[in-house]
């Protein structure tokens, strides 16, 4: 009885609360929903990152990287919990939307899975799933803190990291602004992977052993591969089912995802080659010692 009540309470606060059901992507209800805010926030993120990097290079040039204590671990744990909450929320909200619109599936001869990939033309950014899309959009700003952690601890500014975080914020905004198709599955995939990734980062940040080499990179490959498959599904449904909502934003989203995939693969290949070079150098040193 207690477990059933707990499940009902969680379901209410994650999918049936009036703030969730009555959500609207409007100026009055949604902080940060303007194009001006979007471009100012992304520009500020890039400028602050570059400034911090240059400042540390000039002022602390001869010092070791600055310690951050438990801050990265706390951030990783927070992001793992936030990602899991969004995952659970949008999963329950999607189930509730499907339950409440059964008439729609019969009338238009479609399936819930097709709805997850392809919103009908005329869909507005309101209701349960768009509430969690909005929370996901806001959470992207918290992800950017990792850039500053990397700069402070490693004195390293990664172009890929700057590009990736900026584009993901931009794409999350497009999902809401144009009620873009695919976003529900995109959020489910991303938050499920990020829950695991940030949980792993917390695990290693508190000093527990790391078992898997490049675990985070492997998770990123899984996520990007799933995104590519889903994008192909959206394209097929758009032509076979008479159109998907927000297809213009989806095209731009696909181009940006392609750019992220290209830069990630370039980074991953360089990492792999660097690893092989180090292994080769270590073998050469062992040969010289033996001789």
Coordinates of C-alpha atoms in Angstrom, one line a residue:
X1 CA 0.0 0.0 0.0
X2 CA 2.8 2.4 0.9
X3 CA 4.7 1.6 -2.3
X4 CA 1.5 2.2 -4.4
X5 CA 1.0 5.5 -2.8
X6 CA 4.6 6.5 -3.3
X7 CA 4.3 5.6 -7.0
X8 CA 1.1 7.6 -7.3
X9 CA 2.8 10.6 -5.6
X10 CA 5.8 10.4 -7.9
X11 CA 3.5 10.1 -10.9
X12 CA 1.6 13.2 -9.8
X13 CA 4.6 15.4 -9.3
X14 CA 6.3 14.2 -12.5
X15 CA 3.4 14.2 -14.9
X16 CA 0.1 15.4 -13.4
X17 CA 1.0 18.5 -11.4
X18 CA -0.9 21.6 -12.7
X19 CA 2.4 23.4 -13.4
X20 CA 3.3 20.5 -15.7
X21 CA 0.0 19.9 -17.4
X22 CA -0.7 23.6 -17.9
X23 CA 2.8 24.6 -19.1
X24 CA 3.1 27.0 -22.0
X25 CA 6.3 28.2 -23.8
X26 CA 5.5 31.9 -23.4
X27 CA 7.2 35.0 -22.0
X28 CA 5.0 35.0 -18.9
X29 CA 5.7 31.3 -18.0
X30 CA 9.1 30.5 -19.5
X31 CA 12.3 32.2 -18.4
X32 CA 14.9 32.4 -21.2
X33 CA 12.5 31.9 -24.1
X34 CA 13.7 34.8 -26.3
X35 CA 16.2 34.8 -29.1
X36 CA 18.0 37.7 -27.5
X37 CA 18.5 35.8 -24.2
X38 CA 19.7 32.7 -26.2
X39 CA 22.4 34.6 -28.2
X40 CA 23.5 36.7 -25.2
X41 CA 23.9 33.6 -22.9
X42 CA 25.8 31.6 -25.5
X43 CA 28.1 34.5 -26.3
X44 CA 28.7 35.2 -22.6
X45 CA 29.6 31.5 -22.1
X46 CA 32.2 31.6 -24.9
X47 CA 33.6 35.0 -23.8
X48 CA 33.9 34.0 -20.1
X49 CA 35.5 30.7 -21.1
X50 CA 38.1 32.3 -23.3
X51 CA 38.8 35.1 -20.7
X52 CA 39.2 32.7 -17.8
X53 CA 41.6 30.6 -19.9
X54 CA 43.8 33.6 -20.9
X55 CA 43.6 35.0 -17.4
X56 CA 44.9 31.8 -15.8
X57 CA 47.7 31.5 -18.4
X58 CA 48.9 35.0 -17.7
X59 CA 48.4 35.2 -13.9
X60 CA 49.1 31.6 -12.8
X61 CA 51.5 30.6 -15.6
X62 CA 54.1 29.0 -13.4
X63 CA 51.7 27.4 -10.9
X64 CA 50.0 24.0 -10.9
X65 CA 46.3 23.7 -11.8
X66 CA 44.1 25.1 -9.1
X67 CA 42.3 22.5 -6.9
X68 CA 38.5 22.6 -6.8
X69 CA 37.9 20.3 -3.9
X70 CA 34.5 18.5 -3.9
X71 CA 32.9 21.0 -6.4
X72 CA 33.2 18.7 -9.5
X73 CA 31.9 15.7 -7.6
X74 CA 28.9 17.7 -6.3
X75 CA 28.3 19.0 -9.8
X76 CA 28.4 15.4 -11.3
X77 CA 26.1 14.1 -8.6
X78 CA 23.6 17.0 -9.1
X79 CA 23.7 16.5 -12.9
X80 CA 23.1 12.8 -12.6
X81 CA 20.1 13.3 -10.4
X82 CA 18.7 16.1 -12.6
X83 CA 19.1 14.0 -15.7
X84 CA 17.4 11.0 -14.1
X85 CA 14.5 13.3 -12.9
X86 CA 14.0 14.6 -16.4
X87 CA 14.2 11.1 -17.9
X88 CA 11.6 9.8 -15.4
X89 CA 9.4 12.9 -15.9
X90 CA 9.3 12.9 -19.7
X91 CA 8.8 9.1 -19.7
X92 CA 5.8 9.4 -17.4
X93 CA 4.5 12.5 -19.2
X94 CA 4.8 10.7 -22.6
X95 CA 2.8 7.8 -21.3
X96 CA 0.2 10.2 -19.9
X97 CA -0.1 12.1 -23.2
X98 CA -0.5 8.8 -25.1
X99 CA -3.1 7.6 -22.7
X100 CA -5.1 10.9 -23.0
X101 CA -5.0 11.0 -26.8
X102 CA -5.9 7.5 -27.7
X103 CA -8.6 8.8 -30.0
X104 CA -5.9 10.5 -32.0
X105 CA -4.1 7.3 -32.8
X106 CA -7.3 5.7 -34.1
X107 CA -8.4 8.7 -36.2
X108 CA -5.1 9.2 -37.9
X109 CA -4.0 5.6 -38.1
X110 CA -0.7 6.3 -36.3
X111 CA 1.1 4.7 -33.4
X112 CA 2.6 6.2 -30.2
X113 CA 6.1 5.4 -31.4
X114 CA 5.5 7.4 -34.6
X115 CA 4.3 10.3 -32.4
X116 CA 7.5 10.1 -30.4
X117 CA 9.5 10.7 -33.7
X118 CA 7.1 12.9 -35.6
X119 CA 4.7 15.4 -34.1
X120 CA 1.6 16.2 -36.1
X121 CA 1.5 19.4 -38.1
X122 CA 0.2 22.2 -35.9
X123 CA 1.6 20.9 -32.6
X124 CA 2.0 23.8 -30.0
X125 CA 4.8 23.9 -27.3
X126 CA 2.5 23.3 -24.4
X127 CA 1.7 20.5 -21.9
X128 CA 3.6 17.8 -20.2
X129 CA 6.4 16.8 -22.6
X130 CA 7.2 20.4 -23.4
X131 CA 7.5 21.2 -19.7
X132 CA 10.3 18.6 -19.4
X133 CA 11.8 19.8 -22.7
X134 CA 11.9 23.3 -21.0
X135 CA 13.6 21.8 -17.9
X136 CA 16.0 20.0 -20.2
X137 CA 16.8 23.3 -21.9
X138 CA 17.6 25.0 -18.6
X139 CA 19.8 22.1 -17.5
X140 CA 22.0 22.6 -20.5
X141 CA 23.3 25.8 -18.9
X142 CA 24.4 23.8 -15.8
X143 CA 26.3 21.4 -18.1
X144 CA 28.5 24.3 -19.2
X145 CA 30.1 24.5 -15.8
X146 CA 32.3 21.5 -16.8
X147 CA 34.1 23.8 -19.2
X148 CA 35.2 26.1 -16.4
X149 CA 36.2 23.1 -14.3
X150 CA 38.4 21.9 -17.2
X151 CA 40.0 25.3 -17.6
X152 CA 40.8 25.7 -13.9
X153 CA 42.0 22.2 -13.3
X154 CA 43.8 21.4 -16.6
X155 CA 44.5 24.9 -18.0
X156 CA 42.9 23.6 -21.2
X157 CA 40.3 25.2 -23.4
X158 CA 38.7 22.7 -25.8
X159 CA 37.1 24.0 -29.0
X160 CA 35.0 20.9 -29.1
X161 CA 33.6 21.4 -25.6
X162 CA 32.8 25.1 -26.3
X163 CA 31.1 24.1 -29.6
X164 CA 29.3 21.1 -28.2
X165 CA 27.8 23.0 -25.2
X166 CA 26.8 26.0 -27.3
X167 CA 25.1 24.0 -30.0
X168 CA 23.2 21.8 -27.5
X169 CA 21.8 24.9 -25.8
X170 CA 20.8 26.3 -29.2
X171 CA 19.2 23.0 -30.3
X172 CA 17.2 22.7 -27.1
X173 CA 15.9 26.1 -27.7
X174 CA 14.8 25.2 -31.2
X175 CA 12.9 22.1 -29.9
X176 CA 10.7 24.4 -27.9
X177 CA 10.5 27.4 -30.2
X178 CA 9.3 25.3 -33.2
X179 CA 7.7 22.3 -31.4
X180 CA 10.2 20.2 -33.2
X181 CA 9.6 16.5 -33.9
X182 CA 12.0 13.9 -32.4
X183 CA 12.6 15.9 -29.2
X184 CA 10.9 13.5 -26.9
X185 CA 13.1 10.6 -27.9
X186 CA 16.1 12.9 -28.0
X187 CA 15.5 13.9 -24.4
X188 CA 14.9 10.3 -23.3
X189 CA 18.1 9.1 -24.9
X190 CA 20.2 12.0 -23.8
X191 CA 19.1 12.0 -20.1
X192 CA 19.4 8.2 -19.8
X193 CA 23.0 8.3 -21.1
X194 CA 23.8 11.4 -19.0
X195 CA 22.5 9.9 -15.8
X196 CA 25.0 7.1 -16.3
X197 CA 27.9 9.3 -17.5
X198 CA 27.5 11.8 -14.6
X199 CA 27.1 9.0 -12.1
X200 CA 30.3 7.5 -13.4
X201 CA 32.0 10.9 -13.1
X202 CA 30.8 11.2 -9.5
X203 CA 32.1 7.7 -8.8
X204 CA 35.6 8.6 -10.1
X205 CA 35.6 12.1 -8.6
X206 CA 35.2 10.8 -5.0
X207 CA 38.2 8.5 -5.6
X208 CA 36.5 5.2 -6.4
X209 CA 38.3 2.9 -9.0
X210 CA 37.8 3.5 -12.7
X211 CA 37.2 0.2 -14.4
X212 CA 36.5 1.2 -18.0
X213 CA 38.9 3.2 -20.2
X214 CA 37.2 6.1 -22.0
X215 CA 33.8 5.1 -20.6
X216 CA 32.4 8.6 -21.2
X217 CA 33.5 8.6 -24.9
X218 CA 31.9 5.2 -25.5
X219 CA 28.6 6.5 -24.0
X220 CA 28.8 9.5 -26.3
X221 CA 29.2 7.2 -29.3
X222 CA 26.1 5.2 -28.3
X223 CA 24.1 8.5 -28.0
X224 CA 25.3 9.9 -31.3
X225 CA 24.6 6.6 -33.1
X226 CA 21.0 6.5 -31.6
X227 CA 20.5 10.1 -32.7
X228 CA 21.5 9.3 -36.3
X229 CA 19.0 6.3 -36.4
X230 CA 16.2 8.5 -35.0
X231 CA 16.9 11.3 -37.5
X232 CA 16.6 8.8 -40.3
X233 CA 13.2 7.7 -38.8
X234 CA 12.0 11.3 -38.7
X235 CA 12.9 11.8 -42.3
X236 CA 11.1 8.7 -43.5
X237 CA 7.9 9.5 -41.5
X238 CA 8.0 13.1 -42.8
X239 CA 7.6 11.9 -46.4
X240 CA 5.5 8.8 -45.7
X241 CA 3.0 10.3 -43.2
X242 CA 2.4 13.7 -44.8
X243 CA 4.8 15.9 -42.8
X244 CA 6.2 16.3 -39.3
X245 CA 5.9 19.5 -37.2
X246 CA 9.0 21.8 -37.0
X247 CA 10.8 20.1 -39.9
X248 CA 12.7 23.3 -40.8
X249 CA 14.2 23.4 -37.3
X250 CA 14.8 19.6 -37.6
X251 CA 16.9 20.1 -40.7
X252 CA 19.0 22.7 -38.9
X253 CA 19.2 20.4 -35.9
X254 CA 20.4 17.5 -38.2
X255 CA 23.1 19.7 -39.7
X256 CA 24.3 20.8 -36.2
X257 CA 24.2 17.1 -35.0
X258 CA 26.3 16.2 -38.0
X259 CA 28.9 18.9 -37.1
X260 CA 29.0 17.6 -33.5
X261 CA 29.5 14.0 -34.8
X262 CA 32.3 15.2 -37.1
X263 CA 34.2 17.0 -34.4
X264 CA 33.7 14.2 -31.9
X265 CA 35.0 11.6 -34.3
X266 CA 37.9 13.8 -35.1
X267 CA 38.6 14.1 -31.4
X268 CA 38.1 10.4 -30.8
X269 CA 40.5 9.4 -33.7
X270 CA 43.2 11.8 -32.4
X271 CA 42.8 10.3 -28.9
X272 CA 43.1 6.7 -30.3
X273 CA 46.2 7.7 -32.3
X274 CA 47.8 9.4 -29.3
X275 CA 47.1 6.2 -27.3
X276 CA 48.8 4.0 -29.9
X277 CA 51.7 6.4 -30.1
X278 CA 52.3 6.2 -26.3
X279 CA 52.0 2.4 -26.4
X280 CA 54.6 2.3 -29.3
X281 CA 56.9 4.7 -27.4
X282 CA 56.7 2.5 -24.2
X283 CA 57.5 -0.6 -26.2
X284 CA 60.5 1.1 -27.8
X285 CA 61.8 2.0 -24.3
X286 CA 61.4 -1.6 -23.1
X287 CA 63.4 -2.8 -26.1
X288 CA 66.2 -0.3 -25.4
X289 CA 66.3 -1.5 -21.8
X290 CA 66.5 -5.1 -22.8
X291 CA 69.3 -4.4 -25.2

